[in-house]
Short mmCIF file of C-alpha atoms in Angstrom, two decimals:
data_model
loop_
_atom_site.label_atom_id
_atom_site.label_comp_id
_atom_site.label_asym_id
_atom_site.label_seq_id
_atom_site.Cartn_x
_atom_site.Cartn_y
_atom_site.Cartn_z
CA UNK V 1 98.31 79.49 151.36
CA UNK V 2 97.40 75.91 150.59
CA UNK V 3 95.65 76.62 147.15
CA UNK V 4 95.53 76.11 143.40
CA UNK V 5 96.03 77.80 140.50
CA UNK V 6 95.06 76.82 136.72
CA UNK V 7 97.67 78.59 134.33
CA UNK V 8 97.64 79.23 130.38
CA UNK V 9 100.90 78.10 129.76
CA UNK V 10 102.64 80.26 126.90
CA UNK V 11 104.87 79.09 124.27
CA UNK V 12 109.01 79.33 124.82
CA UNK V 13 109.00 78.55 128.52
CA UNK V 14 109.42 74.85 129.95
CA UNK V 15 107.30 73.81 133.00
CA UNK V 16 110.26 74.43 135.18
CA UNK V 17 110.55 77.98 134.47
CA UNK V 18 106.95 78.58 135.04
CA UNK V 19 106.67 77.29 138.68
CA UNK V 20 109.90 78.84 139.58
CA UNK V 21 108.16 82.20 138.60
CA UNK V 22 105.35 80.68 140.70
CA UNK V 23 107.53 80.91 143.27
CA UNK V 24 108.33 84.62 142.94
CA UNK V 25 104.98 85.18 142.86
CA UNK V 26 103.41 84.00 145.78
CA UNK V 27 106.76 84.05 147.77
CA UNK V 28 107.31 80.49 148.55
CA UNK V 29 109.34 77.56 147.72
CA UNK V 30 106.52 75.05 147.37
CA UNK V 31 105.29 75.07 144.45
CA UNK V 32 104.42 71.88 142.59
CA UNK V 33 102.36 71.57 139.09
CA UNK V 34 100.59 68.16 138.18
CA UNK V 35 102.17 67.71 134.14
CA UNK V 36 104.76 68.47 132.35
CA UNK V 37 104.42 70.68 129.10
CA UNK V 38 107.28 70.83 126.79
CA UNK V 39 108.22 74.42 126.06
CA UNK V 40 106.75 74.88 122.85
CA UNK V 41 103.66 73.23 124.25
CA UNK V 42 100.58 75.51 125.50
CA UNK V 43 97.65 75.26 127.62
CA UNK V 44 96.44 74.01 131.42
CA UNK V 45 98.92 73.71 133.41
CA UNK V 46 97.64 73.08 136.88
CA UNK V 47 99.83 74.54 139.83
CA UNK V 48 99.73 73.24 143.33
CA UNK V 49 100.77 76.08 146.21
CA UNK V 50 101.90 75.16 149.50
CA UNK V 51 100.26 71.90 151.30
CA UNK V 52 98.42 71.74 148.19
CA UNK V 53 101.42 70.08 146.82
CA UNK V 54 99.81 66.71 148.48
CA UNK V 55 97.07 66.57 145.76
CA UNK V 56 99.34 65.99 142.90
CA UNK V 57 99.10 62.20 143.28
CA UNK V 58 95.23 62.57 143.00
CA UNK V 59 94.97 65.02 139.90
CA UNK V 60 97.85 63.23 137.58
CA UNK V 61 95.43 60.06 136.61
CA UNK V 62 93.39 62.50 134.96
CA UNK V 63 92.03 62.39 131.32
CA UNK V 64 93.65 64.88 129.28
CA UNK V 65 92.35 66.35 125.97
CA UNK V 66 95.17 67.98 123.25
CA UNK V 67 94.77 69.88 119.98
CA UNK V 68 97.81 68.71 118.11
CA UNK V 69 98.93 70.10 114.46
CA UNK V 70 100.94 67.80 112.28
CA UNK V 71 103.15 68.27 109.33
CA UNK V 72 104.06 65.27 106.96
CA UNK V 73 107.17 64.67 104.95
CA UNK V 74 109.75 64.94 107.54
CA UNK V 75 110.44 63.98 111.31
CA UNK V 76 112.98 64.84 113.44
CA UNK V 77 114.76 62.70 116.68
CA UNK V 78 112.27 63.91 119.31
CA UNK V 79 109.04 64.10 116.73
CA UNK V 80 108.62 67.16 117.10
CA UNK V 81 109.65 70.64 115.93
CA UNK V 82 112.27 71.18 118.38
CA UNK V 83 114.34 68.33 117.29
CA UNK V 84 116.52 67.58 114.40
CA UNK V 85 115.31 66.34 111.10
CA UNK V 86 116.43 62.44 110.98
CA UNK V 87 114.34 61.54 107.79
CA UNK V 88 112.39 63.06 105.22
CA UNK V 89 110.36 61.31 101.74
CA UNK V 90 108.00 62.19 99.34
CA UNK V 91 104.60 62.21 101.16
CA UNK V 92 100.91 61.75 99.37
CA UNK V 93 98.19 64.00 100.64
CA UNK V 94 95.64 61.20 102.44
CA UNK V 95 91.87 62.07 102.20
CA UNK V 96 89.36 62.42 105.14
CA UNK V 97 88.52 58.98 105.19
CA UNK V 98 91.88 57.85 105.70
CA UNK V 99 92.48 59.97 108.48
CA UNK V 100 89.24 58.34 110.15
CA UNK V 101 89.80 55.08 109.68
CA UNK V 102 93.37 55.09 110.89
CA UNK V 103 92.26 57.02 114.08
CA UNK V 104 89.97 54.30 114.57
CA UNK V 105 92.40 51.95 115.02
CA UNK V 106 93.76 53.77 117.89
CA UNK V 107 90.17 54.12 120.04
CA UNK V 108 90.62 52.26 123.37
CA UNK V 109 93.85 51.22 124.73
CA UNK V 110 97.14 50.61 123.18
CA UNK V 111 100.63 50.05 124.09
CA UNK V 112 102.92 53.24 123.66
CA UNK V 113 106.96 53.07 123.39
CA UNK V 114 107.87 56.90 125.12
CA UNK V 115 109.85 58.71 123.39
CA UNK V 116 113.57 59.47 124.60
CA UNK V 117 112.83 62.95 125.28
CA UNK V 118 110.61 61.98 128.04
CA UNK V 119 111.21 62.24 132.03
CA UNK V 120 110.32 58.72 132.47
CA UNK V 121 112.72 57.05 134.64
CA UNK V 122 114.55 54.01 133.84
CA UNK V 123 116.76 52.40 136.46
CA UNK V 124 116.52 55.79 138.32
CA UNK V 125 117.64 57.93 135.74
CA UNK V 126 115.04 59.89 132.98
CA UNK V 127 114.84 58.73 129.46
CA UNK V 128 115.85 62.39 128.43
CA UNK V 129 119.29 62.22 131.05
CA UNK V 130 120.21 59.10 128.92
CA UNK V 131 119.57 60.80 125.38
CA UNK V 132 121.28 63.94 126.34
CA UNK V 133 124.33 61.37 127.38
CA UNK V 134 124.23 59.19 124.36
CA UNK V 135 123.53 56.15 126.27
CA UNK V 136 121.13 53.09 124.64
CA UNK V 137 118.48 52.46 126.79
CA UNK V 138 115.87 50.15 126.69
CA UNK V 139 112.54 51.79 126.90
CA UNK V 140 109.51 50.44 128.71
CA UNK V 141 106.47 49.91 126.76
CA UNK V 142 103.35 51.48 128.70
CA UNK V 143 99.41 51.13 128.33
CA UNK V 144 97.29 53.97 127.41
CA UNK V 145 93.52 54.58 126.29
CA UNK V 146 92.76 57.05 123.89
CA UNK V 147 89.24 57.69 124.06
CA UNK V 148 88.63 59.88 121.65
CA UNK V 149 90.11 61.59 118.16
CA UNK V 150 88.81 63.72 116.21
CA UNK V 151 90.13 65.39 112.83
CA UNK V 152 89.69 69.01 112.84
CA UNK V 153 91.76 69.78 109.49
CA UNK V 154 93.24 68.43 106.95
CA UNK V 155 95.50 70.22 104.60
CA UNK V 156 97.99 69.86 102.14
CA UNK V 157 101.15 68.62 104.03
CA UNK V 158 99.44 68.25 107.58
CA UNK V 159 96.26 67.92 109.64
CA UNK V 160 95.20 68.70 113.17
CA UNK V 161 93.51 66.52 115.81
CA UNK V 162 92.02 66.64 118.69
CA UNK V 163 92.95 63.90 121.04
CA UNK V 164 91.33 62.74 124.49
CA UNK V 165 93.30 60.27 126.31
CA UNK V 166 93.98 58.97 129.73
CA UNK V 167 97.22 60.51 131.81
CA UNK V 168 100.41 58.67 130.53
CA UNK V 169 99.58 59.33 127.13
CA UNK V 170 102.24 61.03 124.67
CA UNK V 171 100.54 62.91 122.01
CA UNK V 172 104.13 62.88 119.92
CA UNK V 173 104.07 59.00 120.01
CA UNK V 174 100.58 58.66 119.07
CA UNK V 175 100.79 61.02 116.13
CA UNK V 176 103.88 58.80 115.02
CA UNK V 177 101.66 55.21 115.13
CA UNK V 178 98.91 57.21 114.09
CA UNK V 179 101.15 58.15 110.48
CA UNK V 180 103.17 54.64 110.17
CA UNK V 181 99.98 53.10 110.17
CA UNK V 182 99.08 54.86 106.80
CA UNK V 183 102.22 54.57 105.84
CA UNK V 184 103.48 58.47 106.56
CA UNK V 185 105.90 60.26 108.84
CA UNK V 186 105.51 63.50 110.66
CA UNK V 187 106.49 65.97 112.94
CA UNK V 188 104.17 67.69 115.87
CA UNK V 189 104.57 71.30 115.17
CA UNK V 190 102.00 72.56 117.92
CA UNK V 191 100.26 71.34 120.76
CA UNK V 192 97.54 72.66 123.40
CA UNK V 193 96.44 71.06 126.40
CA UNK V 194 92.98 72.44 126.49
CA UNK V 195 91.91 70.01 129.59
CA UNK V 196 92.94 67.97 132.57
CA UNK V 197 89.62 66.49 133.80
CA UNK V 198 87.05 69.05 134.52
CA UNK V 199 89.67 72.17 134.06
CA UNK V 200 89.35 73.52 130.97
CA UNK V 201 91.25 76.48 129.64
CA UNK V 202 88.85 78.88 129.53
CA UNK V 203 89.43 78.70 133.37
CA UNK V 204 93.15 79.62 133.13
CA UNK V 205 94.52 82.58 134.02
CA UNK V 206 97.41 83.89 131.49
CA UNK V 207 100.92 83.88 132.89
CA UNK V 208 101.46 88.17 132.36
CA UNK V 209 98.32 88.11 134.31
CA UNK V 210 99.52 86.12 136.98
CA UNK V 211 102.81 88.20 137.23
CA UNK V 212 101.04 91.35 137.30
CA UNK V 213 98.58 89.95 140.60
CA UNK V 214 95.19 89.26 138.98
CA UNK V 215 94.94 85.66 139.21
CA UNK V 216 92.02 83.40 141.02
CA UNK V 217 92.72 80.80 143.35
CA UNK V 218 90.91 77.85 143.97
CA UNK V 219 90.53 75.34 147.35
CA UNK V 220 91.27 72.10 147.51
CA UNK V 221 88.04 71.25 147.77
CA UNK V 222 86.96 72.54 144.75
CA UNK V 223 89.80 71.08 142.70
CA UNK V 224 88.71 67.82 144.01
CA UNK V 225 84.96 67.55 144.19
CA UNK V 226 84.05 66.17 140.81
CA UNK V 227 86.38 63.70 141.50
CA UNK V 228 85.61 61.66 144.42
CA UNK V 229 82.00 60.91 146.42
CA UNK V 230 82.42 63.40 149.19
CA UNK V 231 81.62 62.30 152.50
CA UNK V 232 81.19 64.74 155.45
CA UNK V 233 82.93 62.76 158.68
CA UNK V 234 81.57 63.53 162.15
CA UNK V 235 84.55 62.35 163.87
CA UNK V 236 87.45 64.71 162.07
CA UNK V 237 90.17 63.53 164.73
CA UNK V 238 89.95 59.86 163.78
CA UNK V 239 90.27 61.14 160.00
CA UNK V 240 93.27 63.24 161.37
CA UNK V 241 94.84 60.16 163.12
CA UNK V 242 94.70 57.97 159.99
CA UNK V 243 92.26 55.57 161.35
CA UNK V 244 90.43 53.04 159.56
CA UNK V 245 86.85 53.92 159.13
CA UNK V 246 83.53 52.09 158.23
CA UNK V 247 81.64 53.31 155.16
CA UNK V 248 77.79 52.71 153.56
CA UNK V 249 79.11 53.92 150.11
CA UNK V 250 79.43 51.80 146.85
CA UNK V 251 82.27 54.08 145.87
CA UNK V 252 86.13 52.90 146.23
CA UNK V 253 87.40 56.14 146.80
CA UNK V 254 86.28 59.09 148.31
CA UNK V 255 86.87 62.30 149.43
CA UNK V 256 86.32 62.70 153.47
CA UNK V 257 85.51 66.40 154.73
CA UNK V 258 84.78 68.55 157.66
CA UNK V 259 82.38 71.41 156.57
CA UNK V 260 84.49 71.37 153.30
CA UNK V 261 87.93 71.98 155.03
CA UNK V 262 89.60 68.47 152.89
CA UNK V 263 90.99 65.99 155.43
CA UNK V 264 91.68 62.96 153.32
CA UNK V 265 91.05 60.71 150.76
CA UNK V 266 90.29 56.84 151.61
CA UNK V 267 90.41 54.03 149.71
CA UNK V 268 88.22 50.87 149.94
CA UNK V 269 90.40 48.16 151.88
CA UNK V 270 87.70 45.45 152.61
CA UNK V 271 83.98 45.24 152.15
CA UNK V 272 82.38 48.79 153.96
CA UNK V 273 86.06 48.89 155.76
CA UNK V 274 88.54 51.98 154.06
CA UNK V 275 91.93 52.86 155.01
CA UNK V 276 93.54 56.53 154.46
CA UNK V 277 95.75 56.61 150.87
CA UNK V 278 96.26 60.43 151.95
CA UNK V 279 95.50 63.15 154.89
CA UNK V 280 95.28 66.45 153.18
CA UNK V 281 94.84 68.68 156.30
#
């Protein structure tokens, strides 16, 4: 089948679950999806079906954008409401400005600590594996960029944001630096992913939907396109062979193509000389 498919995630199910009902579904084993949503998560989830699976490596570097709700006075081992409470205190009410000038200290790029609930490998094993076994680990610090934050309420014991930030990023982690920089702690209590790059989740199909047959599926191509330069090749069997080609393009990357059938992406290796990172035929 060799195509993609941009899912609503719902609440209560982890990303797991979802693509093994992908599975059911469209009646194969390979099934892939490009980012992990915790269970009570929501929002795009992109799927990858069949030899699609080989575009994963070229959608996960996407931006992301979240809306995240927040509730002070309390936080729990994994930050958010799925965990146990570790710590609770008396909490103040911060104004407007507050919330903007802390987020402003978080615009551009900043070094994260993950939190242990995450599927980040350490010495071959995932950060989550060692929690769940009680092991001390230390984690790796990682660079992110959060381009953008906006406050979209602010209530009584809480607030929401919305957050766009490069791939990598853990919303959970950010709220936390976000609050011990005023002096607060917090839990996440909801989170939607409402983008990855230039799918947005009004162009998600619902997961009942999906089940029931109405769906829309989307080429390679067209999952692709706003991402790269796209360069029609007239020679598709030295694409096919992996060969080194000359370019006239100012672009590092690019996407090479055969009356849109997708045959690879290239990679600048040398001045107008690129080498293949990946045949997707």
């Amino acid at each position: 089948m060799n195509k993609v498919l941009f899912v609503n995630k719902p609440k209560g199910i982890t990303s797991f679950d979802l693509c093994f009902r992908m599975r059911r579904v469209f009646n194969t084993k390979s099934i892939g999806h490009t980012g992990t949503l915790d269970p009570n998560a929501t929002g795009v989830m992109i799927v990858l079906i069949d030899k699609a699976c080989k575009i994963n490596q070229f959608i996960v570097k996407d931006t992301k954008e979240y809306i995240a709700t927040v509730k002070l006075g309390f936080m729990t081992d994994t930050l958010d409401v799925d965990g146990e409470t570790i710590k609770k205190e008396e909490y103040r009410n911060p104004s407007k400005d507050e919330y903007l000038e802390a987020f402003k200290k978080f615009i551009g790029r900043y070094t994260q600590i993950p939190p242990m609930t995450s599927a980040i490998k350490v010495k071959g094993k995932k950060l989550i594996d060692y929690k769940r076994e009680g092991k001390a680990i230390e984690i790796p610090k990682r660079e992110v960029e959060i381009f953008n934050l906006e406050l979209l309420e602010y209530f009584e014991d809480g607030f929401k944001f919305k957050a766009n930030v490069s791939s990598g990023t853990y919303i959970r982690t950010l709220m936390k630096d976000i609050l011990e920089s005023m002096g607060l702690i917090g839990t996440l209590m909801e989170l939607e992913r409402t983008s990855v790059g230039s799918i947005h989740l009004d162009m998600c199909d619902n997961l009942e939907d999906i089940i029931q047959g109405n769906y829309h599926l989307h080429d390679i191509y067209d999952v692709l396109k706003d991402n790269y330069e796209v360069i029609d090749y007239p020679c598709d069997i030295d694409i096919r062979n992996g060969k080194r080609i000359k370019l006239d393009t100012s672009s590092d990357e690019v996407m090479i193509v055969k009356d849109k059938e997708v045959l690879a992406i290239y990679g600048r290796e040398k001045g107008n000389i690129y080498r293949s990172i990946r045949g997707l035929f």
